[in-house]
Amino acid sequence: MNSLSTSASSDSSVSSSTSWFSGLVRGRLDKSSSLKMAGSSSSGGGLASNNEGPIKGKNQFRGVLFKYGPKSIQVAFKTGDYKQQVIFIGGLTDGFLATDYLEPLAVALDNEKWSLVQLLMSSSYSGYGTSSLEQDAMEIDQLISYLINKENSEGVVLLGHSTGCQDIVHYMRTNAACSRAVRAAILQAPVSDREYRATLPETAAMIDLATSMIKEGLGSDLMPKEADPSPITAYRYNSLCAYMGDDDMFSSDLNEHQLRMRLGHMSSTPCQVIFSMDDEYVPEYVDKKALVERLCRAMGGAEKVEIEYGNHSLSNRVQEAVQAIIDFVKREGPKGWDDPWS
C-alpha cells in the first residue's frame, strides 16, 4: 500500500516511467510486427518459419499459448504453426513439459511441418482425483474442435503418456464429433494403475471403502487423505484401483475377451504402442513382452515398439522414443488418408 501511494504521488516519476515503458513496448511491437510480416511472406508455418525453431533453450519452448475452452484450466500450448498437430496427453499429475522427450519431439515434428500441442485439462496436475475419463474426453474433443475451427486443422495424432493412454482409448470409444479428425493414436507406457497400486499396502482397504461409498451414493465424496497424495473421490479411486474399474484397460490379468471389450474399437484407428521394458510402474511379476503383445492384438494389430531398458517416461531413452514417434507419424499421417470431413 505504501509503495503504491508513493509512486502515485510523484507525477514526474510516473510520467518518466510511463514514457520509458511506452517506448519499450512500441519498440517490441514494431519488432514483432516486422517478424510477423516476414513470417507471413514466407512459405510454411508462420511462427515456426522464422528459422528460430520451437525450442529456445533447455525447458524453454517457443510457440503460442491459447485457451480452447471456457474453464481457466483449459489452456494449451502449441509449437509451430502447421495444419497437422500431434496432441500430447499426459498422465496423473502431469501438465506442461511432462516428459523429457517433448523438446526433441517438438523439433523433429517441426522439421516435418507438424505442430506439437500440449494441453491442460481439469485432471491435470493434482486435479485427476476429482475428474474422470469422461471429463477428459469432453475436453480433448473441445481442443480438437478448436484446432479444426480456429486453426483449420487437417487432422491430429493423439499421443498419450501413462494414464493419458486411457484417455485416448476412452475418447475414441465415445465417437465424439471431432474424433473423426483423429488420424492415428500413439500409446506410450500404457500400464495398469490397478496392478501398480495393488503393490501399495493401503490399497485393498481403500478399495473396500471406495466401493461402500459408491454403494451409498457417495461416489463424488472425497476419500481419506491416506488414499492418495491428491484429493480423490471414491469414484476415481475405484476407477483407478478396482478390478474392471473404468481406468482398468491394460492389466495383465484381464483375459482376451476383456481386453477386446476394452480396446477392440481401436482397431479402426492406426495405433502404435510404445512399451518400456524396464517400466518401474509395472510389477516385476508381469511378463512385459507377453502383455504388450496381447494389448496390440486386442487393438486389432497395433504396431508394437519395445524400448529395452526404457523407464516409464523414457527419460533414459529419449532419442529412441522420438524416432519411434516420428517414424509412425510420417508413415500414418493425414496426407496418406481420405479427408475425414468429406
C-alpha positions as a Markdown table, in Angstrom:
| # | Residue | x | y | z |
|---|---|---|---|---|
| 1 | Met | 0.0 | 0.0 | 0.0 |
| 2 | Asn | 2.7 | 2.5 | 1.0 |
| 3 | Ser | 4.9 | 1.9 | -2.1 |
| 4 | Leu | 1.9 | 2.3 | -4.4 |
| 5 | Ser | 0.9 | 5.6 | -2.8 |
| 6 | Thr | 4.4 | 6.9 | -3.0 |
| 7 | Ser | 4.6 | 6.1 | -6.7 |
| 8 | Ala | 1.3 | 7.6 | -7.4 |
| 9 | Ser | 2.3 | 10.9 | -5.6 |
| 10 | Ser | 5.2 | 11.5 | -7.9 |
| 11 | Asp | 3.7 | 12.7 | -11.2 |
| 12 | Ser | 7.1 | 13.3 | -12.8 |
| 13 | Ser | 8.2 | 9.8 | -11.9 |
| 14 | Val | 5.1 | 8.2 | -13.3 |
| 15 | Ser | 5.4 | 10.3 | -16.5 |
| 16 | Ser | 9.0 | 9.3 | -16.9 |
| 17 | Ser | 8.5 | 5.7 | -16.3 |
| 18 | Thr | 5.4 | 5.6 | -18.5 |
| 19 | Ser | 7.3 | 7.2 | -21.3 |
| 20 | Trp | 10.2 | 4.8 | -20.9 |
| 21 | Phe | 7.8 | 1.8 | -20.7 |
| 22 | Ser | 5.7 | 3.0 | -23.7 |
| 23 | Gly | 8.8 | 3.4 | -25.8 |
| 24 | Leu | 9.9 | -0.1 | -24.8 |
| 25 | Val | 6.5 | -1.6 | -25.7 |
| 26 | Arg | 6.4 | 0.4 | -29.0 |
| 27 | Gly | 9.9 | -0.9 | -29.9 |
| 28 | Arg | 8.8 | -4.5 | -29.2 |
| 29 | Leu | 5.6 | -4.1 | -31.1 |
| 30 | Asp | 7.4 | -2.7 | -34.1 |
| 31 | Lys | 9.9 | -5.6 | -34.0 |
| 32 | Ser | 7.0 | -8.1 | -33.5 |
| 33 | Ser | 5.1 | -6.6 | -36.5 |
| 34 | Ser | 8.2 | -6.9 | -38.7 |
| 35 | Leu | 8.7 | -10.5 | -37.7 |
| 36 | Lys | 5.0 | -11.3 | -38.3 |
| 37 | Met | 5.3 | -9.7 | -41.8 |
| 38 | Ala | 8.4 | -11.7 | -42.5 |
| 39 | Gly | 6.8 | -14.8 | -41.4 |
| 40 | Ser | 3.6 | -14.3 | -43.4 |
| 41 | Ser | 5.6 | -13.6 | -46.5 |
| 42 | Ser | 7.4 | -16.9 | -46.3 |
| 43 | Ser | 6.1 | -20.3 | -47.0 |
| 44 | Gly | 5.4 | -22.9 | -44.3 |
| 45 | Gly | 4.4 | -22.5 | -40.7 |
| 46 | Gly | 4.2 | -18.8 | -39.7 |
| 47 | Leu | 5.8 | -18.7 | -36.2 |
| 48 | Ala | 8.0 | -21.7 | -37.0 |
| 49 | Ser | 9.1 | -20.3 | -40.3 |
| 50 | Asn | 11.3 | -17.6 | -38.8 |
| 51 | Asn | 14.1 | -20.1 | -38.5 |
| 52 | Glu | 14.2 | -19.8 | -34.7 |
| 53 | Gly | 12.6 | -23.3 | -34.2 |
| 54 | Pro | 10.2 | -24.4 | -31.5 |
| 55 | Ile | 12.9 | -24.6 | -28.7 |
| 56 | Lys | 14.7 | -21.6 | -27.3 |
| 57 | Gly | 16.7 | -23.4 | -24.7 |
| 58 | Lys | 16.6 | -26.2 | -22.1 |
| 59 | Asn | 13.0 | -26.4 | -20.9 |
| 60 | Gln | 12.1 | -23.3 | -23.0 |
| 61 | Phe | 9.5 | -23.8 | -25.7 |
| 62 | Arg | 8.7 | -21.2 | -28.4 |
| 63 | Gly | 5.1 | -21.1 | -29.5 |
| 64 | Val | 1.5 | -20.0 | -28.8 |
| 65 | Leu | -0.4 | -20.3 | -25.5 |
| 66 | Phe | -4.2 | -20.3 | -26.1 |
| 67 | Lys | -7.5 | -21.1 | -24.4 |
| 68 | Tyr | -9.5 | -23.8 | -26.0 |
| 69 | Gly | -12.5 | -23.7 | -23.6 |
| 70 | Pro | -14.2 | -21.5 | -21.0 |
| 71 | Lys | -12.6 | -23.0 | -17.9 |
| 72 | Ser | -9.5 | -21.3 | -16.5 |
| 73 | Ile | -7.6 | -24.6 | -16.7 |
| 74 | Gln | -8.5 | -25.2 | -20.4 |
| 75 | Val | -5.3 | -23.9 | -21.8 |
| 76 | Ala | -3.0 | -25.4 | -24.5 |
| 77 | Phe | 0.4 | -24.6 | -25.8 |
| 78 | Lys | 1.4 | -25.1 | -29.5 |
| 79 | Thr | 4.8 | -25.1 | -31.1 |
| 80 | Gly | 4.9 | -24.5 | -34.8 |
| 81 | Asp | 2.0 | -23.1 | -36.9 |
| 82 | Tyr | 1.0 | -26.0 | -39.1 |
| 83 | Lys | -2.2 | -27.7 | -40.2 |
| 84 | Gln | -1.3 | -31.0 | -38.7 |
| 85 | Gln | -0.9 | -31.5 | -34.9 |
| 86 | Val | 0.3 | -34.1 | -32.5 |
| 87 | Ile | -1.6 | -33.7 | -29.3 |
| 88 | Phe | 0.3 | -34.8 | -26.2 |
| 89 | Ile | -1.9 | -36.1 | -23.3 |
| 90 | Gly | -0.1 | -36.7 | -20.1 |
| 91 | Gly | -0.7 | -39.0 | -17.1 |
| 92 | Leu | -1.6 | -38.5 | -13.5 |
| 93 | Thr | 0.0 | -35.3 | -12.0 |
| 94 | Asp | 1.2 | -34.2 | -15.5 |
| 95 | Gly | 0.9 | -30.8 | -17.1 |
| 96 | Phe | 3.1 | -28.9 | -19.5 |
| 97 | Leu | 6.6 | -30.2 | -20.2 |
| 98 | Ala | 5.7 | -33.6 | -18.7 |
| 99 | Thr | 8.3 | -35.8 | -20.3 |
| 100 | Asp | 11.9 | -35.2 | -21.4 |
| 101 | Tyr | 11.2 | -36.3 | -25.0 |
| 102 | Leu | 8.8 | -33.4 | -25.7 |
| 103 | Glu | 11.7 | -31.0 | -26.5 |
| 104 | Pro | 13.4 | -33.1 | -29.2 |
| 105 | Leu | 10.0 | -34.2 | -30.4 |
| 106 | Ala | 8.8 | -30.6 | -31.0 |
| 107 | Val | 12.0 | -30.1 | -33.1 |
| 108 | Ala | 11.5 | -33.3 | -35.1 |
| 109 | Leu | 7.8 | -32.6 | -35.7 |
| 110 | Asp | 8.6 | -29.0 | -36.8 |
| 111 | Asn | 11.1 | -30.4 | -39.4 |
| 112 | Glu | 8.2 | -32.5 | -40.8 |
| 113 | Lys | 5.8 | -29.5 | -40.7 |
| 114 | Trp | 3.8 | -30.7 | -37.7 |
| 115 | Ser | 2.8 | -28.8 | -34.6 |
| 116 | Leu | 3.1 | -30.2 | -31.1 |
| 117 | Val | 0.2 | -29.3 | -28.8 |
| 118 | Gln | 0.3 | -29.8 | -25.0 |
| 119 | Leu | -2.9 | -29.3 | -23.2 |
| 120 | Leu | -4.1 | -28.7 | -19.6 |
| 121 | Met | -7.4 | -30.3 | -18.5 |
| 122 | Ser | -9.4 | -30.4 | -15.4 |
| 123 | Ser | -7.5 | -33.6 | -14.5 |
| 124 | Ser | -4.0 | -32.0 | -14.9 |
| 125 | Tyr | -1.6 | -31.7 | -12.0 |
| 126 | Ser | -3.5 | -32.6 | -8.8 |
| 127 | Gly | -6.9 | -32.4 | -10.5 |
| 128 | Tyr | -7.0 | -36.1 | -11.6 |
| 129 | Gly | -8.6 | -37.2 | -8.3 |
| 130 | Thr | -11.7 | -35.1 | -8.8 |
| 131 | Ser | -12.0 | -35.7 | -12.6 |
| 132 | Ser | -12.7 | -38.7 | -14.8 |
| 133 | Leu | -12.0 | -40.2 | -18.2 |
| 134 | Glu | -15.4 | -38.9 | -19.3 |
| 135 | Gln | -14.4 | -35.3 | -18.4 |
| 136 | Asp | -11.0 | -35.7 | -20.1 |
| 137 | Ala | -12.7 | -37.0 | -23.3 |
| 138 | Met | -15.0 | -34.0 | -23.4 |
| 139 | Glu | -12.1 | -31.6 | -23.0 |
| 140 | Ile | -10.0 | -33.4 | -25.6 |
| 141 | Asp | -12.9 | -33.0 | -28.0 |
| 142 | Gln | -13.1 | -29.3 | -27.2 |
| 143 | Leu | -9.4 | -28.9 | -28.0 |
| 144 | Ile | -9.7 | -30.8 | -31.4 |
| 145 | Ser | -12.8 | -28.7 | -32.2 |
| 146 | Tyr | -10.8 | -25.5 | -31.5 |
| 147 | Leu | -8.0 | -26.7 | -33.8 |
| 148 | Ile | -10.4 | -27.5 | -36.6 |
| 149 | Asn | -12.4 | -24.3 | -36.3 |
| 150 | Lys | -9.7 | -21.8 | -35.4 |
| 151 | Glu | -6.6 | -23.4 | -36.8 |
| 152 | Asn | -8.0 | -25.1 | -39.9 |
| 153 | Ser | -6.6 | -28.4 | -38.7 |
| 154 | Glu | -6.3 | -31.1 | -41.4 |
| 155 | Gly | -6.1 | -33.9 | -38.8 |
| 156 | Val | -4.4 | -34.8 | -35.5 |
| 157 | Val | -2.5 | -37.6 | -34.0 |
| 158 | Leu | -3.1 | -38.3 | -30.3 |
| 159 | Leu | 0.0 | -39.2 | -28.2 |
| 160 | Gly | -0.8 | -40.5 | -24.7 |
| 161 | His | 1.6 | -41.0 | -21.9 |
| 162 | Ser | 0.7 | -43.3 | -19.0 |
| 163 | Thr | -2.9 | -42.6 | -17.9 |
| 164 | Gly | -3.1 | -40.4 | -21.0 |
| 165 | Cys | -3.4 | -43.7 | -22.9 |
| 166 | Gln | -6.6 | -44.4 | -21.1 |
| 167 | Asp | -7.9 | -41.0 | -22.1 |
| 168 | Ile | -7.3 | -41.8 | -25.8 |
| 169 | Val | -8.9 | -45.2 | -25.6 |
| 170 | His | -11.9 | -43.8 | -23.8 |
| 171 | Tyr | -12.2 | -40.8 | -26.2 |
| 172 | Met | -12.1 | -42.9 | -29.3 |
| 173 | Arg | -14.9 | -45.1 | -27.8 |
| 174 | Thr | -17.2 | -42.1 | -27.4 |
| 175 | Asn | -17.4 | -41.4 | -31.2 |
| 176 | Ala | -17.5 | -37.7 | -30.3 |
| 177 | Ala | -18.0 | -35.3 | -33.2 |
| 178 | Cys | -14.3 | -34.4 | -33.6 |
| 179 | Ser | -12.9 | -37.9 | -33.1 |
| 180 | Arg | -13.2 | -38.3 | -36.9 |
| 181 | Ala | -10.2 | -35.9 | -37.1 |
| 182 | Val | -8.0 | -38.4 | -35.2 |
| 183 | Arg | -5.9 | -39.9 | -37.9 |
| 184 | Ala | -3.7 | -42.1 | -35.5 |
| 185 | Ala | -3.0 | -42.8 | -31.9 |
| 186 | Ile | 0.2 | -43.5 | -30.0 |
| 187 | Leu | 0.1 | -45.1 | -26.6 |
| 188 | Gln | 3.4 | -44.6 | -24.7 |
| 189 | Ala | 3.6 | -46.5 | -21.4 |
| 190 | Pro | 0.0 | -48.0 | -21.3 |
| 191 | Val | 0.3 | -49.6 | -17.9 |
| 192 | Ser | -2.1 | -50.7 | -15.3 |
| 193 | Asp | -2.7 | -48.2 | -12.5 |
| 194 | Arg | -4.6 | -51.1 | -10.7 |
| 195 | Glu | -1.7 | -53.5 | -10.8 |
| 196 | Tyr | 0.8 | -50.9 | -9.6 |
| 197 | Arg | -1.4 | -49.6 | -6.7 |
| 198 | Ala | -2.0 | -53.2 | -5.7 |
| 199 | Thr | 1.6 | -53.3 | -4.5 |
| 200 | Leu | 0.9 | -50.5 | -2.0 |
| 201 | Pro | -0.2 | -51.6 | 1.5 |
| 202 | Glu | -3.2 | -49.3 | 1.9 |
| 203 | Thr | -4.8 | -50.1 | -1.4 |
| 204 | Ala | -7.0 | -53.1 | -0.5 |
| 205 | Ala | -8.7 | -51.4 | 2.4 |
| 206 | Met | -9.2 | -48.2 | 0.4 |
| 207 | Ile | -10.9 | -50.1 | -2.4 |
| 208 | Asp | -13.3 | -51.6 | 0.0 |
| 209 | Leu | -14.1 | -48.1 | 1.4 |
| 210 | Ala | -14.5 | -46.6 | -2.0 |
| 211 | Thr | -16.8 | -49.4 | -3.1 |
| 212 | Ser | -19.0 | -49.0 | 0.0 |
| 213 | Met | -19.1 | -45.2 | -0.5 |
| 214 | Ile | -20.3 | -45.6 | -4.1 |
| 215 | Lys | -23.0 | -48.1 | -3.0 |
| 216 | Glu | -24.2 | -45.4 | -0.5 |
| 217 | Gly | -24.4 | -42.8 | -3.3 |
| 218 | Leu | -21.2 | -41.0 | -2.1 |
| 219 | Gly | -19.1 | -41.6 | -5.2 |
| 220 | Ser | -18.4 | -37.9 | -5.6 |
| 221 | Asp | -17.2 | -37.6 | -2.0 |
| 222 | Leu | -13.5 | -37.4 | -1.2 |
| 223 | Met | -11.6 | -40.4 | 0.2 |
| 224 | Pro | -9.4 | -40.1 | 3.3 |
| 225 | Lys | -6.1 | -38.4 | 2.7 |
| 226 | Glu | -4.3 | -41.7 | 3.2 |
| 227 | Ala | -5.8 | -42.9 | -0.1 |
| 228 | Asp | -3.9 | -40.7 | -2.4 |
| 229 | Pro | -1.4 | -37.7 | -2.3 |
| 230 | Ser | -4.1 | -35.6 | -4.1 |
| 231 | Pro | -7.7 | -35.2 | -3.2 |
| 232 | Ile | -9.5 | -38.1 | -4.8 |
| 233 | Thr | -13.2 | -39.1 | -5.0 |
| 234 | Ala | -14.4 | -42.6 | -4.2 |
| 235 | Tyr | -15.4 | -43.0 | -7.9 |
| 236 | Arg | -12.0 | -42.1 | -9.2 |
| 237 | Tyr | -10.2 | -44.2 | -6.7 |
| 238 | Asn | -12.4 | -47.1 | -7.6 |
| 239 | Ser | -11.9 | -46.4 | -11.3 |
| 240 | Leu | -8.1 | -46.5 | -11.0 |
| 241 | Cys | -7.7 | -49.2 | -8.4 |
| 242 | Ala | -10.6 | -51.7 | -8.6 |
| 243 | Tyr | -10.8 | -54.7 | -10.9 |
| 244 | Met | -12.6 | -53.7 | -14.1 |
| 245 | Gly | -12.8 | -50.1 | -13.0 |
| 246 | Asp | -13.3 | -47.6 | -15.8 |
| 247 | Asp | -9.5 | -47.0 | -15.9 |
| 248 | Asp | -8.6 | -50.7 | -15.9 |
| 249 | Met | -7.6 | -51.3 | -19.5 |
| 250 | Phe | -4.1 | -52.6 | -19.6 |
| 251 | Ser | -3.9 | -55.1 | -16.7 |
| 252 | Ser | -2.0 | -58.3 | -17.3 |
| 253 | Asp | -4.7 | -60.4 | -15.6 |
| 254 | Leu | -7.5 | -59.4 | -18.0 |
| 255 | Asn | -8.4 | -62.2 | -20.3 |
| 256 | Glu | -8.6 | -61.9 | -24.1 |
| 257 | His | -12.3 | -61.2 | -24.2 |
| 258 | Gln | -12.0 | -58.5 | -21.6 |
| 259 | Leu | -9.1 | -56.8 | -23.4 |
| 260 | Arg | -11.0 | -56.9 | -26.7 |
| 261 | Met | -14.1 | -55.4 | -25.0 |
| 262 | Arg | -11.9 | -52.5 | -23.6 |
| 263 | Leu | -9.5 | -52.0 | -26.6 |
| 264 | Gly | -11.1 | -53.6 | -29.7 |
| 265 | His | -12.7 | -50.4 | -31.0 |
| 266 | Met | -9.1 | -49.0 | -31.5 |
| 267 | Ser | -8.8 | -51.4 | -34.5 |
| 268 | Ser | -10.4 | -48.8 | -36.7 |
| 269 | Thr | -7.6 | -46.3 | -36.0 |
| 270 | Pro | -3.9 | -46.8 | -36.8 |
| 271 | Cys | -2.2 | -47.3 | -33.5 |
| 272 | Gln | 1.3 | -47.6 | -32.1 |
| 273 | Val | 2.1 | -49.0 | -28.7 |
| 274 | Ile | 5.4 | -47.9 | -27.2 |
| 275 | Phe | 6.2 | -50.1 | -24.2 |
| 276 | Ser | 9.1 | -49.5 | -21.8 |
| 277 | Met | 10.7 | -52.9 | -20.9 |
| 278 | Asp | 12.0 | -51.5 | -17.6 |
| 279 | Asp | 8.9 | -49.6 | -16.6 |
| 280 | Glu | 9.1 | -49.0 | -12.9 |
| 281 | Tyr | 5.3 | -48.9 | -12.6 |
| 282 | Val | 4.9 | -52.4 | -14.0 |
| 283 | Pro | 5.2 | -55.0 | -11.2 |
| 284 | Glu | 8.1 | -57.4 | -11.6 |
| 285 | Tyr | 5.8 | -60.5 | -11.9 |
| 286 | Val | 4.3 | -59.1 | -15.1 |
| 287 | Asp | 5.6 | -60.6 | -18.4 |
| 288 | Lys | 6.0 | -57.4 | -20.3 |
| 289 | Lys | 6.7 | -58.9 | -23.7 |
| 290 | Ala | 3.6 | -61.1 | -23.4 |
| 291 | Leu | 1.5 | -58.2 | -22.2 |
| 292 | Val | 2.4 | -55.7 | -25.0 |
| 293 | Glu | 1.8 | -58.5 | -27.5 |
| 294 | Arg | -1.7 | -59.1 | -26.0 |
| 295 | Leu | -2.5 | -55.4 | -25.9 |
| 296 | Cys | -1.6 | -54.9 | -29.6 |
| 297 | Arg | -3.6 | -58.0 | -30.6 |
| 298 | Ala | -6.6 | -56.7 | -28.7 |
| 299 | Met | -6.3 | -53.4 | -30.6 |
| 300 | Gly | -6.6 | -55.2 | -33.9 |
| 301 | Gly | -2.9 | -55.4 | -34.7 |
| 302 | Ala | -1.4 | -52.2 | -33.4 |
| 303 | Glu | 2.3 | -51.5 | -34.1 |
| 304 | Lys | 4.5 | -52.7 | -31.3 |
| 305 | Val | 7.6 | -50.8 | -30.1 |
| 306 | Glu | 9.6 | -52.3 | -27.3 |
| 307 | Ile | 12.2 | -50.0 | -25.8 |
| 308 | Glu | 14.8 | -52.1 | -24.0 |
| 309 | Tyr | 15.8 | -50.7 | -20.6 |
| 310 | Gly | 13.4 | -47.8 | -21.0 |
| 311 | Asn | 11.8 | -46.3 | -17.9 |
| 312 | His | 8.2 | -45.2 | -17.6 |
| 313 | Ser | 8.7 | -41.7 | -19.1 |
| 314 | Leu | 11.5 | -42.8 | -21.4 |
| 315 | Ser | 13.8 | -40.1 | -19.8 |
| 316 | Asn | 16.7 | -42.6 | -20.3 |
| 317 | Arg | 15.7 | -43.4 | -23.9 |
| 318 | Val | 14.7 | -40.0 | -25.3 |
| 319 | Gln | 16.1 | -40.4 | -28.8 |
| 320 | Glu | 14.6 | -43.9 | -29.3 |
| 321 | Ala | 11.2 | -42.5 | -28.2 |
| 322 | Val | 11.3 | -39.6 | -30.6 |
| 323 | Gln | 12.5 | -41.8 | -33.5 |
| 324 | Ala | 9.7 | -44.3 | -33.0 |
| 325 | Ile | 7.0 | -41.5 | -32.8 |
| 326 | Ile | 8.3 | -39.6 | -35.8 |
| 327 | Asp | 8.6 | -42.7 | -38.0 |
| 328 | Phe | 5.0 | -43.6 | -37.1 |
| 329 | Val | 3.6 | -40.0 | -37.7 |
| 330 | Lys | 5.4 | -39.8 | -41.1 |
| 331 | Arg | 4.0 | -43.1 | -42.1 |
| 332 | Glu | 0.5 | -42.8 | -40.8 |
| 333 | Gly | 0.0 | -39.1 | -41.1 |
| 334 | Pro | -3.1 | -37.3 | -42.7 |
| 335 | Lys | -1.6 | -36.9 | -46.1 |
| 336 | Gly | -2.0 | -40.6 | -46.6 |
| 337 | Trp | -5.7 | -40.8 | -45.8 |
| 338 | Asp | -9.0 | -39.5 | -47.1 |
| 339 | Asp | -10.4 | -36.2 | -45.8 |
| 340 | Pro | -12.4 | -37.2 | -42.7 |
| 341 | Trp | -14.9 | -34.4 | -43.4 |
| 342 | Ser | -15.8 | -35.5 | -46.9 |
